[in-house]
């Protein structure tokens, strides 16, 4: 159990002393909830009217964001250094309610990892810009406390960080394509093997459809 897991469990025990069974849940999303609630409790005990306290909070926030960007840059350099050109095929799921069909994506591990890392960088910069605007425009200070913790935790626990920063093999939960964590998967009986088999079947079906489409176009040209 890493530092963030231990800290989250401590906060859960502090906030819910009569529900110690909740400590068994170490899912990242549940840990985030624990960190948010714990940060709120800590913030309530701070003198947010004190200028020095505000400066310390702001300094911690800026440091955390710089650390997140540094982690992202290191991951980017390691992805480029590996030059993993292994072919990766997966079904790109459309946005809900869009009415679009899943699309077959053929790429490489390196390209996919760079895209995922770039997306994380974009989200970090958008969050940074939003919080800076809210702070200097409206004097918002409370959210800076939790935003000094969560982004660093999420950056270190991201799947591409686990693979490229900590050197874990891209297997099991870390197998590409990386899916969003589902804290209720175990409760709903979601089976990872069934999900993988269904995706492989969908990829084969999409490949056959593309192959037929290509042949029909070739016949038309003739």
PDB file of C-alpha atoms in Angstrom, residues 3-82:
ATOM      1  CA  UNK A   3       1.539   6.672   0.706  1.00  0.00           C
ATOM      2  CA  UNK A   4      -1.692   7.919  -0.845  1.00  0.00           C
ATOM      3  CA  UNK A   5      -3.515   4.697   0.070  1.00  0.00           C
ATOM      4  CA  UNK A   6      -2.330   4.907   3.670  1.00  0.00           C
ATOM      5  CA  UNK A   7      -3.207   8.599   3.902  1.00  0.00           C
ATOM      6  CA  UNK A   8      -6.664   7.989   2.406  1.00  0.00           C
ATOM      7  CA  UNK A   9      -7.339   5.113   4.804  1.00  0.00           C
ATOM      8  CA  UNK A  10      -6.329   7.322   7.723  1.00  0.00           C
ATOM      9  CA  UNK A  11      -8.724  10.030   6.575  1.00  0.00           C
ATOM     10  CA  UNK A  12     -11.548   7.523   6.144  1.00  0.00           C
ATOM     11  CA  UNK A  13     -10.933   6.183   9.651  1.00  0.00           C
ATOM     12  CA  UNK A  14     -10.803   9.754  10.983  1.00  0.00           C
ATOM     13  CA  UNK A  15     -14.031  10.742   9.235  1.00  0.00           C
ATOM     14  CA  UNK A  16     -15.893   7.438   9.757  1.00  0.00           C
ATOM     15  CA  UNK A  17     -14.465   5.771  12.883  1.00  0.00           C
ATOM     16  CA  UNK A  18     -17.449   3.430  13.210  1.00  0.00           C
ATOM     17  CA  UNK A  19     -17.066   2.112   9.642  1.00  0.00           C
ATOM     18  CA  UNK A  20     -13.610   0.603   9.628  1.00  0.00           C
ATOM     19  CA  UNK A  21     -14.632  -1.901   6.922  1.00  0.00           C
ATOM     20  CA  UNK A  22     -14.455   0.936   4.428  1.00  0.00           C
ATOM     21  CA  UNK A  23     -10.672   0.702   4.721  1.00  0.00           C
ATOM     22  CA  UNK A  24     -10.787  -2.355   2.507  1.00  0.00           C
ATOM     23  CA  UNK A  25     -11.705  -0.151  -0.463  1.00  0.00           C
ATOM     24  CA  UNK A  26      -8.518   1.148  -2.036  1.00  0.00           C
ATOM     25  CA  UNK A  27      -9.929   2.110  -5.430  1.00  0.00           C
ATOM     26  CA  UNK A  28      -8.443   5.387  -6.762  1.00  0.00           C
ATOM     27  CA  UNK A  29     -11.848   7.089  -7.035  1.00  0.00           C
ATOM     28  CA  UNK A  30     -12.743   6.177  -3.456  1.00  0.00           C
ATOM     29  CA  UNK A  31      -9.308   7.360  -2.346  1.00  0.00           C
ATOM     30  CA  UNK A  32      -9.996  10.656  -4.114  1.00  0.00           C
ATOM     31  CA  UNK A  33     -13.226  11.033  -2.152  1.00  0.00           C
ATOM     32  CA  UNK A  34     -11.341  10.401   1.070  1.00  0.00           C
ATOM     33  CA  UNK A  35      -8.708  12.985   0.158  1.00  0.00           C
ATOM     34  CA  UNK A  36     -11.364  15.561  -0.741  1.00  0.00           C
ATOM     35  CA  UNK A  37     -13.240  15.069   2.525  1.00  0.00           C
ATOM     36  CA  UNK A  38     -10.017  15.061   4.533  1.00  0.00           C
ATOM     37  CA  UNK A  39      -8.815  18.229   2.811  1.00  0.00           C
ATOM     38  CA  UNK A  40     -12.122  19.910   3.626  1.00  0.00           C
ATOM     39  CA  UNK A  41     -11.653  19.030   7.287  1.00  0.00           C
ATOM     40  CA  UNK A  42      -8.115  20.402   7.234  1.00  0.00           C
ATOM     41  CA  UNK A  43      -9.227  23.575   5.441  1.00  0.00           C
ATOM     42  CA  UNK A  44     -11.918  24.217   8.067  1.00  0.00           C
ATOM     43  CA  UNK A  45      -9.188  24.385  10.708  1.00  0.00           C
ATOM     44  CA  UNK A  46      -7.074  26.916   8.838  1.00  0.00           C
ATOM     45  CA  UNK A  47      -7.321  30.679   9.175  1.00  0.00           C
ATOM     46  CA  UNK A  48      -8.083  31.520   5.569  1.00  0.00           C
ATOM     47  CA  UNK A  49      -8.216  35.223   6.348  1.00  0.00           C
ATOM     48  CA  UNK A  50      -4.543  35.234   7.276  1.00  0.00           C
ATOM     49  CA  UNK A  51      -2.362  36.501   4.423  1.00  0.00           C
ATOM     50  CA  UNK A  52       0.549  34.206   5.292  1.00  0.00           C
ATOM     51  CA  UNK A  53      -1.731  31.167   5.289  1.00  0.00           C
ATOM     52  CA  UNK A  54      -3.069  32.142   1.863  1.00  0.00           C
ATOM     53  CA  UNK A  55       0.470  32.503   0.516  1.00  0.00           C
ATOM     54  CA  UNK A  56       1.466  29.069   1.839  1.00  0.00           C
ATOM     55  CA  UNK A  57      -1.609  27.445   0.269  1.00  0.00           C
ATOM     56  CA  UNK A  58      -0.990  29.201  -3.032  1.00  0.00           C
ATOM     57  CA  UNK A  59       2.681  28.187  -2.935  1.00  0.00           C
ATOM     58  CA  UNK A  60       1.759  24.547  -2.292  1.00  0.00           C
ATOM     59  CA  UNK A  61      -0.720  24.647  -5.173  1.00  0.00           C
ATOM     60  CA  UNK A  62       1.764  26.107  -7.660  1.00  0.00           C
ATOM     61  CA  UNK A  63       4.441  23.618  -6.554  1.00  0.00           C
ATOM     62  CA  UNK A  64       2.016  20.720  -7.001  1.00  0.00           C
ATOM     63  CA  UNK A  65       1.072  21.824 -10.521  1.00  0.00           C
ATOM     64  CA  UNK A  66       4.718  22.215 -11.517  1.00  0.00           C
ATOM     65  CA  UNK A  67       5.396  18.732 -10.146  1.00  0.00           C
ATOM     66  CA  UNK A  68       2.514  17.310 -12.212  1.00  0.00           C
ATOM     67  CA  UNK A  69       3.868  18.924 -15.384  1.00  0.00           C
ATOM     68  CA  UNK A  70       7.377  17.663 -14.567  1.00  0.00           C
ATOM     69  CA  UNK A  71       6.042  14.112 -14.134  1.00  0.00           C
ATOM     70  CA  UNK A  72       4.244  14.402 -17.465  1.00  0.00           C
ATOM     71  CA  UNK A  73       7.405  15.634 -19.199  1.00  0.00           C
ATOM     72  CA  UNK A  74       9.495  12.776 -17.767  1.00  0.00           C
ATOM     73  CA  UNK A  75       6.889  10.258 -18.948  1.00  0.00           C
ATOM     74  CA  UNK A  76       6.912  11.831 -22.405  1.00  0.00           C
ATOM     75  CA  UNK A  77      10.702  11.534 -22.657  1.00  0.00           C
ATOM     76  CA  UNK A  78      10.607   7.885 -21.577  1.00  0.00           C
ATOM     77  CA  UNK A  79       7.894   7.051 -24.108  1.00  0.00           C
ATOM     78  CA  UNK A  80       9.990   8.607 -26.880  1.00  0.00           C
ATOM     79  CA  UNK A  81      13.149   6.824 -25.730  1.00  0.00           C
ATOM     80  CA  UNK A  82      11.471   3.395 -25.801  1.00  0.00           C
TER      81      UNK A  82
END
